[in-house]
PDB file of C-alpha atoms and ligand atoms in Angstrom:
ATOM      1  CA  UNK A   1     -17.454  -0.106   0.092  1.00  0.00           C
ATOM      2  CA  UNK A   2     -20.831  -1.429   1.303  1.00  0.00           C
ATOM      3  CA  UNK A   3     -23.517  -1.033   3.537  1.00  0.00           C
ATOM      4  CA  UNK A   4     -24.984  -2.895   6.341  1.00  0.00           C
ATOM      5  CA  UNK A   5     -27.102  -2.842   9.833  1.00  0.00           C
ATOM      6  CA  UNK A   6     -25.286  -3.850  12.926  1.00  0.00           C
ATOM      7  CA  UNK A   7     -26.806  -6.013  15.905  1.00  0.00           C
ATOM      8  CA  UNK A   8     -28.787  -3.197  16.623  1.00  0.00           C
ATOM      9  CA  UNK A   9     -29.664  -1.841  13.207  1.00  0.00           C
ATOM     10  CA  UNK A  10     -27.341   1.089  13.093  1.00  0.00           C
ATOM     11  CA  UNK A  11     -26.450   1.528   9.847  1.00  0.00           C
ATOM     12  CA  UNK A  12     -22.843   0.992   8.888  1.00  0.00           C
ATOM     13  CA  UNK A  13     -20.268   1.639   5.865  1.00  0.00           C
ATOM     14  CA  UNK A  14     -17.892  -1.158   5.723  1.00  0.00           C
ATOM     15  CA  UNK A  15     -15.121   0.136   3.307  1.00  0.00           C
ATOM     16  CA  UNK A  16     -11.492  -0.260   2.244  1.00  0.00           C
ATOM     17  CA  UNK A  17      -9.129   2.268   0.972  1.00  0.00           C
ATOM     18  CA  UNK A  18      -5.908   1.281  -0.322  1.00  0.00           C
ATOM     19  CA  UNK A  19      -3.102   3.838  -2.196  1.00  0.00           C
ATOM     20  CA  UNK A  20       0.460   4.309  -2.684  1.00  0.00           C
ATOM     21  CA  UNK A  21       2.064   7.260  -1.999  1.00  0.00           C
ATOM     22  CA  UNK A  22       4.672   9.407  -2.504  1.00  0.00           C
ATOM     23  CA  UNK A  23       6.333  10.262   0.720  1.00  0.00           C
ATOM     24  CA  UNK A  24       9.879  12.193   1.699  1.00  0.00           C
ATOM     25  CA  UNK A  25      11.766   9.733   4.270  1.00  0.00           C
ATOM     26  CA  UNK A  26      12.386  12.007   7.114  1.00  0.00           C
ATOM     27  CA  UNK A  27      16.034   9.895   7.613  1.00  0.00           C
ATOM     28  CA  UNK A  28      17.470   9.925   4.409  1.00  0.00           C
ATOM     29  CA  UNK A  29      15.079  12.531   2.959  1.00  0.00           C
ATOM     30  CA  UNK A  30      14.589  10.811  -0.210  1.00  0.00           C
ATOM     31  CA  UNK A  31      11.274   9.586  -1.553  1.00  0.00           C
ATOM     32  CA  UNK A  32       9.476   6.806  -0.813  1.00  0.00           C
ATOM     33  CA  UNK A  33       6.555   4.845  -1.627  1.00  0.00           C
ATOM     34  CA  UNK A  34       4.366   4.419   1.744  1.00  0.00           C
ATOM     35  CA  UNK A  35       1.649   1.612   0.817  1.00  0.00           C
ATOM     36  CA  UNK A  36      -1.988   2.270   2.516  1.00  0.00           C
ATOM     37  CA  UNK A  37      -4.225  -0.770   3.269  1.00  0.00           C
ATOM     38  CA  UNK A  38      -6.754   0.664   5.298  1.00  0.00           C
ATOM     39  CA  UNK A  39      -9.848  -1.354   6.182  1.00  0.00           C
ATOM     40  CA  UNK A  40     -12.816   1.192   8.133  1.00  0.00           C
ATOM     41  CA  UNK A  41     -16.361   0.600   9.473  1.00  0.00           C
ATOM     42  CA  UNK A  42     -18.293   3.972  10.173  1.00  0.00           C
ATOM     43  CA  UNK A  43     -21.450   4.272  11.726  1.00  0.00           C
ATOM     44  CA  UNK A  44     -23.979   6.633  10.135  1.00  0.00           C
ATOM     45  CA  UNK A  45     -25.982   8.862  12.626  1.00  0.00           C
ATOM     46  CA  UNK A  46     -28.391  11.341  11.970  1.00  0.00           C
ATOM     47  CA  UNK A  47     -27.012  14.315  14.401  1.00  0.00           C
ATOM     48  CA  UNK A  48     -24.326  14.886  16.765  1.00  0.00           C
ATOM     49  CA  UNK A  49     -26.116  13.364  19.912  1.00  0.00           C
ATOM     50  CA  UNK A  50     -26.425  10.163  18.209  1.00  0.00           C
ATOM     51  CA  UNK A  51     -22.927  10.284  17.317  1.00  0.00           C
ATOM     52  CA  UNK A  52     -21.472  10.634  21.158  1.00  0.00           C
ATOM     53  CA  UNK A  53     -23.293   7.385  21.804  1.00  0.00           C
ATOM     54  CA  UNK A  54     -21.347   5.610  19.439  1.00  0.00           C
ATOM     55  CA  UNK A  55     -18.495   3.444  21.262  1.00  0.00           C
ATOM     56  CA  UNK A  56     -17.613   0.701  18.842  1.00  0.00           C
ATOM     57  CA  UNK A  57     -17.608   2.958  16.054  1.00  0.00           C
ATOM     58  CA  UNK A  58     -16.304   5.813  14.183  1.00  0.00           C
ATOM     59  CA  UNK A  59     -19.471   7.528  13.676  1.00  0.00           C
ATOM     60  CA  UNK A  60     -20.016  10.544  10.715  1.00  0.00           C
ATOM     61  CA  UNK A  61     -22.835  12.442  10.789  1.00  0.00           C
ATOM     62  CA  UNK A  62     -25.573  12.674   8.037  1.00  0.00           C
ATOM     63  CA  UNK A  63     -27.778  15.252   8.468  1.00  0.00           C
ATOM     64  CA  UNK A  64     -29.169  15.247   4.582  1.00  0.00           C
ATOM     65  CA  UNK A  65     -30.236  12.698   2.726  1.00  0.00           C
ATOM     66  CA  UNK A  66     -27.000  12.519   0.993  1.00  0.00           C
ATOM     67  CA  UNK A  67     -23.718  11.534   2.723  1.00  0.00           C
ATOM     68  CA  UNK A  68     -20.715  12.734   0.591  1.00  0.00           C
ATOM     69  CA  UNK A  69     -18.117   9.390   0.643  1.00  0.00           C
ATOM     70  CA  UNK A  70     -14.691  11.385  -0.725  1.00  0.00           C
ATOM     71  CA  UNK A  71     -14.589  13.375   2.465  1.00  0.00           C
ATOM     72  CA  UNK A  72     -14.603  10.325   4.404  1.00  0.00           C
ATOM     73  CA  UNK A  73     -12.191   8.456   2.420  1.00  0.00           C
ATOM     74  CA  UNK A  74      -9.976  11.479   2.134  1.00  0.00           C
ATOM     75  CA  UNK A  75      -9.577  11.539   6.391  1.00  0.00           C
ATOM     76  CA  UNK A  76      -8.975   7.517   6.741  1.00  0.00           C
ATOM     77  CA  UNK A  77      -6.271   7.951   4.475  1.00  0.00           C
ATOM     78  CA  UNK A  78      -4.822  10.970   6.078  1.00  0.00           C
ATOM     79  CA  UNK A  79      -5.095   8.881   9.590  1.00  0.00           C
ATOM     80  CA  UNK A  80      -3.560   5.890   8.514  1.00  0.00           C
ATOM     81  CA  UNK A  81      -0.476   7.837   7.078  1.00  0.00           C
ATOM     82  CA  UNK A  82       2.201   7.800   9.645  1.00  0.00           C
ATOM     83  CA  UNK A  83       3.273  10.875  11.621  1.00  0.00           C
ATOM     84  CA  UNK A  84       6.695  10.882  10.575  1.00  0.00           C
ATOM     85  CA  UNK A  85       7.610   8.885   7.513  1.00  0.00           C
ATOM     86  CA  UNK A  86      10.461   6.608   7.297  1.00  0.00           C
ATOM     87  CA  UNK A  87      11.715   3.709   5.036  1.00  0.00           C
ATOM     88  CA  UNK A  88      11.228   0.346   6.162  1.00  0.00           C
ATOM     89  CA  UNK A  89      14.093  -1.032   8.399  1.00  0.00           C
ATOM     90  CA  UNK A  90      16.864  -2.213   5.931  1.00  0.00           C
ATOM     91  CA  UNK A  91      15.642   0.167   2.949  1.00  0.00           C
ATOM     92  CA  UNK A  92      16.978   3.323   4.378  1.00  0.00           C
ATOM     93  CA  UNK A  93      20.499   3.742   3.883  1.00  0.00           C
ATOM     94  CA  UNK A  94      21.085   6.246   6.448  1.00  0.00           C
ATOM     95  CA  UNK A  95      18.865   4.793   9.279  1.00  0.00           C
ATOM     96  CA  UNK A  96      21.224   1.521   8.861  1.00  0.00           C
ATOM     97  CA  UNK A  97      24.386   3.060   8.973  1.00  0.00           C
ATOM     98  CA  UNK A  98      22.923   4.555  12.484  1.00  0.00           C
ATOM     99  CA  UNK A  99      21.974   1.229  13.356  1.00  0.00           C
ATOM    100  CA  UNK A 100      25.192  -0.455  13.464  1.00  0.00           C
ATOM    101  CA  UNK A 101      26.875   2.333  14.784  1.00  0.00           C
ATOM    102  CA  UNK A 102      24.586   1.402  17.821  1.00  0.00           C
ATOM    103  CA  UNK A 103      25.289  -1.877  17.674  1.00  0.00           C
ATOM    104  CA  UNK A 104      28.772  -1.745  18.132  1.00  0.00           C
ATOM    105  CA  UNK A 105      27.955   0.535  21.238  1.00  0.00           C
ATOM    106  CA  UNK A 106      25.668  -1.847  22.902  1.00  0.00           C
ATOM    107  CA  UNK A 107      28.268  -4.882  22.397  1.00  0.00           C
ATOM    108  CA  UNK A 108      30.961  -2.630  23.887  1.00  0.00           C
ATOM    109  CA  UNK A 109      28.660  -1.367  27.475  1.00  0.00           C
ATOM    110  CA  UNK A 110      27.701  -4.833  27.752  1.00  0.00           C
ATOM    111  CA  UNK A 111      29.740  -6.572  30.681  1.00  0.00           C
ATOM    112  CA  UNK A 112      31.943  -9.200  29.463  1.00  0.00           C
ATOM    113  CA  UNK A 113      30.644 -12.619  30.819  1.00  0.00           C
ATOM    114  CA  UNK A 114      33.586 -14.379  31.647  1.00  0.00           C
ATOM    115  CA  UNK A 115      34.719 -10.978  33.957  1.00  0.00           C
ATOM    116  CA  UNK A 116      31.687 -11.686  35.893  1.00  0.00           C
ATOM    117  CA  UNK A 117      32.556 -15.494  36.254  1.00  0.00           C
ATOM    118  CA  UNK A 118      36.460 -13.848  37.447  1.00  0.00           C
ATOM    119  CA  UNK A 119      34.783 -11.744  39.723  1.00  0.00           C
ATOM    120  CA  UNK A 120      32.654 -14.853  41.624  1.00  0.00           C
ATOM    121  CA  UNK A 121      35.534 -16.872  41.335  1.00  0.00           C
ATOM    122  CA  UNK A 122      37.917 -14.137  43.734  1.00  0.00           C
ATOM    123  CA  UNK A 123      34.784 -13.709  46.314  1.00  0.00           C
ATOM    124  CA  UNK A 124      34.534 -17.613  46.697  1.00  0.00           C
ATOM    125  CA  UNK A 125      38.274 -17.722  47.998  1.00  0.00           C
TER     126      UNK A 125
HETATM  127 ZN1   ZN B   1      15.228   6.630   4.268  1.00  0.00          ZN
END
């Protein structure tokens, strides 16, 4: 985590947050470990007002001299976790089994292309 001044001297924290965690695969409900590499910049404004004007930003609010950092690592990590957690395609047992099962439905809607060819063929004579 550091600090620095934009363009436009705003001060900034540039910081990373990285964990593993422990999460329940909503497919196969077993656990999983869900990997966070999080890279954040947040701007640092005095009050609300200055915090509305901040576009590029994620902007926190310190309205005392001292800005406590846990909180603000604490809510990256809870945004960067996903909404529903699943195992990566080919890890989860169950979500593969339901995979091929709709492969094999897709190959068996899709029009056979030598039909189509049979079909041309009868409207040509
Ligand atoms: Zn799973």
């Amino acid at each position: 985590m550091r600090g620095e001044l934009d363009e436009v001297k705003r001060p900034l924290l540039i910081a990373h947050v990285s964990a593993d965690l422990q999460l329940l695969c909503q497919t196969c409900l077993t656990e999983m470990t869900f990997q966070i590499d999080h890279d954040f910049t947040l701007c640092v404004v005095p009050d609300e007002e200055q915090a509305e004007q901040i576009t590029e930003y994620d902007a926190v609010i310190a309205d005392d001299e001292e800005l406590s950092v846990l909180p603000l690592f604490e809510d990256e990590l809870i945004l960067s976790l996903p909404v529903v957690a699943h195992h990566a395609p080919g890890e989860c047992a169950v979500a593969e089994s339901l995979l091929r099962e709709d492969d094999e439905i897709e190959a068996s809607e899709k029009p056979n292309p030598f039909s189509v060819l049979a079909s041309l063929k009868k409207s040509s004579k």
